[in-house]
Amino acid sequence: MKNEMNAAVIQGLYAAVNERNFEYLTKVSDAGSEWFDIPFNITITGKESVTASWQNRFNMFPDATFEIKNLIAHDNYVIVQGIERGTYKDVLSCLDEDIVASSPEVAIGFCDVYYLQDGKIVKANSNFDVETLILQITAVPAE
């Protein structure tokens, strides 16, 4: 039963993200939530950490959508693998250089690992394919 409940919380999270329903994100966040954005080595803590992480992502990709390809729930953990699609609208600061998009449409893989207690997200580790992101946004558009 716990597996199904936790899976439903995280499925709801991605549905809410795609609808920009930040109220749901706050509702399923524990007061001491911790969100670790692996590619950028950024940790955000507190009840607003889940919402803040997604808002950071929307600053780069205002029209981003997330498609779940695989979801595994076991005990307090939920692992999600999927595809993020969006149009890049920012300058990416990566490896001490600023990367300006020449081909802004992207589709990149992600893998997020969530730890939940009592239906609330206590911890999340978020990872996505940074190399593919950079290759896609710096690609020379076909003429």
Tab-separated table of C-alpha atoms in Angstrom:
chain	number	residue	atom	x	y	z
A	1	MET	CA	0.000	0.000	0.000
A	2	LYS	CA	2.845	2.409	0.846
A	3	ASN	CA	4.385	1.863	-2.607
A	4	GLU	CA	1.124	2.775	-4.349
A	5	MET	CA	0.590	5.842	-2.136
A	6	ASN	CA	4.125	7.153	-2.707
A	7	ALA	CA	3.914	6.449	-6.442
A	8	ALA	CA	0.643	8.414	-6.601
A	9	VAL	CA	2.209	11.390	-4.780
A	10	ILE	CA	5.078	11.543	-7.270
A	11	GLN	CA	2.850	10.961	-10.310
A	12	GLY	CA	0.760	13.840	-8.982
A	13	LEU	CA	3.903	15.943	-8.629
A	14	TYR	CA	4.765	15.595	-12.338
A	15	ALA	CA	1.151	16.274	-13.344
A	16	ALA	CA	1.210	19.388	-11.137
A	17	VAL	CA	4.541	20.507	-12.589
A	18	ASN	CA	3.190	20.183	-16.122
A	19	GLU	CA	0.158	22.259	-15.078
A	20	ARG	CA	2.307	24.759	-13.080
A	21	ASN	CA	0.306	23.884	-9.966
A	22	PHE	CA	2.863	24.943	-7.356
A	23	GLU	CA	0.279	24.649	-4.577
A	24	TYR	CA	0.379	20.841	-4.953
A	25	LEU	CA	4.178	20.866	-4.727
A	26	THR	CA	4.051	22.748	-1.429
A	27	LYS	CA	1.308	20.413	-0.170
A	28	VAL	CA	3.449	17.285	-0.710
A	29	SER	CA	6.654	18.808	0.689
A	30	ASP	CA	7.791	18.082	4.230
A	31	ALA	CA	8.760	21.092	6.371
A	32	GLY	CA	12.367	19.876	6.318
A	33	SER	CA	12.479	18.914	2.631
A	34	GLU	CA	15.835	18.860	0.920
A	35	TRP	CA	16.197	19.043	-2.867
A	36	PHE	CA	19.633	18.335	-4.362
A	37	ASP	CA	20.063	19.395	-7.996
A	38	ILE	CA	22.980	17.135	-8.935
A	39	PRO	CA	24.119	18.756	-12.233
A	40	PHE	CA	24.446	22.201	-10.679
A	41	ASN	CA	25.486	20.991	-7.194
A	42	ILE	CA	22.740	23.067	-5.570
A	43	THR	CA	20.864	22.035	-2.428
A	44	ILE	CA	17.665	23.826	-1.441
A	45	THR	CA	16.067	23.103	1.939
A	46	GLY	CA	12.747	23.791	3.598
A	47	LYS	CA	9.094	23.356	2.685
A	48	GLU	CA	9.518	25.550	-0.408
A	49	SER	CA	12.560	23.595	-1.676
A	50	VAL	CA	10.591	21.440	-4.110
A	51	THR	CA	8.743	24.431	-5.559
A	52	ALA	CA	11.943	26.516	-5.755
A	53	SER	CA	13.766	23.809	-7.670
A	54	TRP	CA	11.031	23.538	-10.287
A	55	GLN	CA	10.767	27.329	-10.578
A	56	ASN	CA	14.520	27.464	-11.262
A	57	ARG	CA	13.982	24.964	-14.072
A	58	PHE	CA	11.136	27.052	-15.545
A	59	ASN	CA	13.404	30.104	-15.574
A	60	MET	CA	15.510	28.241	-18.152
A	61	PHE	CA	12.635	26.399	-19.878
A	62	PRO	CA	9.355	28.320	-19.443
A	63	ASP	CA	7.385	25.807	-21.521
A	64	ALA	CA	9.008	22.655	-20.090
A	65	THR	CA	6.997	19.458	-19.837
A	66	PHE	CA	7.994	16.222	-18.156
A	67	GLU	CA	7.048	12.762	-19.350
A	68	ILE	CA	7.454	9.811	-16.997
A	69	LYS	CA	8.920	6.815	-18.819
A	70	ASN	CA	9.535	4.616	-15.757
A	71	LEU	CA	8.500	4.918	-12.138
A	72	ILE	CA	9.548	2.511	-9.394
A	73	ALA	CA	8.243	2.804	-5.843
A	74	HIS	CA	9.803	0.750	-3.063
A	75	ASP	CA	9.256	1.446	0.623
A	76	ASN	CA	9.899	5.173	1.109
A	77	TYR	CA	11.702	5.637	-2.219
A	78	VAL	CA	10.336	6.561	-5.634
A	79	ILE	CA	12.618	6.638	-8.672
A	80	VAL	CA	11.445	8.387	-11.823
A	81	GLN	CA	13.126	8.249	-15.216
A	82	GLY	CA	11.753	10.366	-18.004
A	83	ILE	CA	12.112	12.987	-20.719
A	84	GLU	CA	12.020	16.746	-20.259
A	85	ARG	CA	11.056	18.786	-23.308
A	86	GLY	CA	11.160	22.522	-23.608
A	87	THR	CA	12.491	25.660	-25.221
A	88	TYR	CA	15.618	27.102	-23.652
A	89	LYS	CA	15.283	30.820	-22.791
A	90	ASP	CA	18.360	31.662	-20.762
A	91	VAL	CA	22.142	31.674	-20.704
A	92	LEU	CA	23.530	28.502	-19.151
A	93	SER	CA	26.501	29.087	-16.876
A	94	CYS	CA	28.372	25.819	-16.927
A	95	LEU	CA	32.030	24.919	-16.449
A	96	ASP	CA	32.964	28.578	-15.936
A	97	GLU	CA	31.519	29.739	-19.237
A	98	ASP	CA	28.214	31.162	-20.399
A	99	ILE	CA	26.490	29.119	-23.107
A	100	VAL	CA	24.003	30.936	-25.314
A	101	ALA	CA	21.443	28.774	-27.105
A	102	SER	CA	21.613	28.555	-30.890
A	103	SER	CA	19.047	25.746	-31.080
A	104	PRO	CA	16.769	26.224	-28.095
A	105	GLU	CA	14.418	23.219	-28.342
A	106	VAL	CA	15.564	20.343	-26.163
A	107	ALA	CA	14.550	16.849	-25.132
A	108	ILE	CA	16.753	15.519	-22.340
A	109	GLY	CA	16.631	12.518	-20.068
A	110	PHE	CA	16.262	12.873	-16.323
A	111	CYS	CA	16.292	10.608	-13.298
A	112	ASP	CA	14.918	11.779	-9.960
A	113	VAL	CA	15.057	9.872	-6.678
A	114	TYR	CA	12.566	10.814	-3.965
A	115	TYR	CA	12.431	9.807	-0.310
A	116	LEU	CA	8.976	10.175	1.249
A	117	GLN	CA	7.547	9.818	4.747
A	118	ASP	CA	3.818	9.866	5.425
A	119	GLY	CA	3.082	11.011	1.875
A	120	LYS	CA	5.473	13.980	2.020
A	121	ILE	CA	8.717	14.514	0.094
A	122	VAL	CA	11.549	14.600	2.598
A	123	LYS	CA	14.437	14.406	0.156
A	124	ALA	CA	14.893	14.537	-3.609
A	125	ASN	CA	17.967	14.069	-5.761
A	126	SER	CA	17.447	15.362	-9.278
A	127	ASN	CA	19.723	14.534	-12.182
A	128	PHE	CA	19.526	15.195	-15.902
A	129	ASP	CA	21.779	14.713	-18.894
A	130	VAL	CA	23.794	17.960	-18.927
A	131	GLU	CA	25.988	16.885	-21.855
A	132	THR	CA	22.961	16.294	-24.082
A	133	LEU	CA	21.486	19.610	-22.937
A	134	ILE	CA	24.636	21.482	-23.950
A	135	LEU	CA	24.897	19.616	-27.262
A	136	GLN	CA	21.264	20.382	-28.085
A	137	ILE	CA	21.276	24.068	-27.177
A	138	THR	CA	24.553	24.734	-28.980
A	139	ALA	CA	23.679	22.784	-32.134
A	140	VAL	CA	23.748	24.749	-35.344
A	141	PRO	CA	20.159	24.817	-36.666
A	142	ALA	CA	19.582	23.069	-39.983
A	143	GLU	CA	18.979	25.439	-42.875
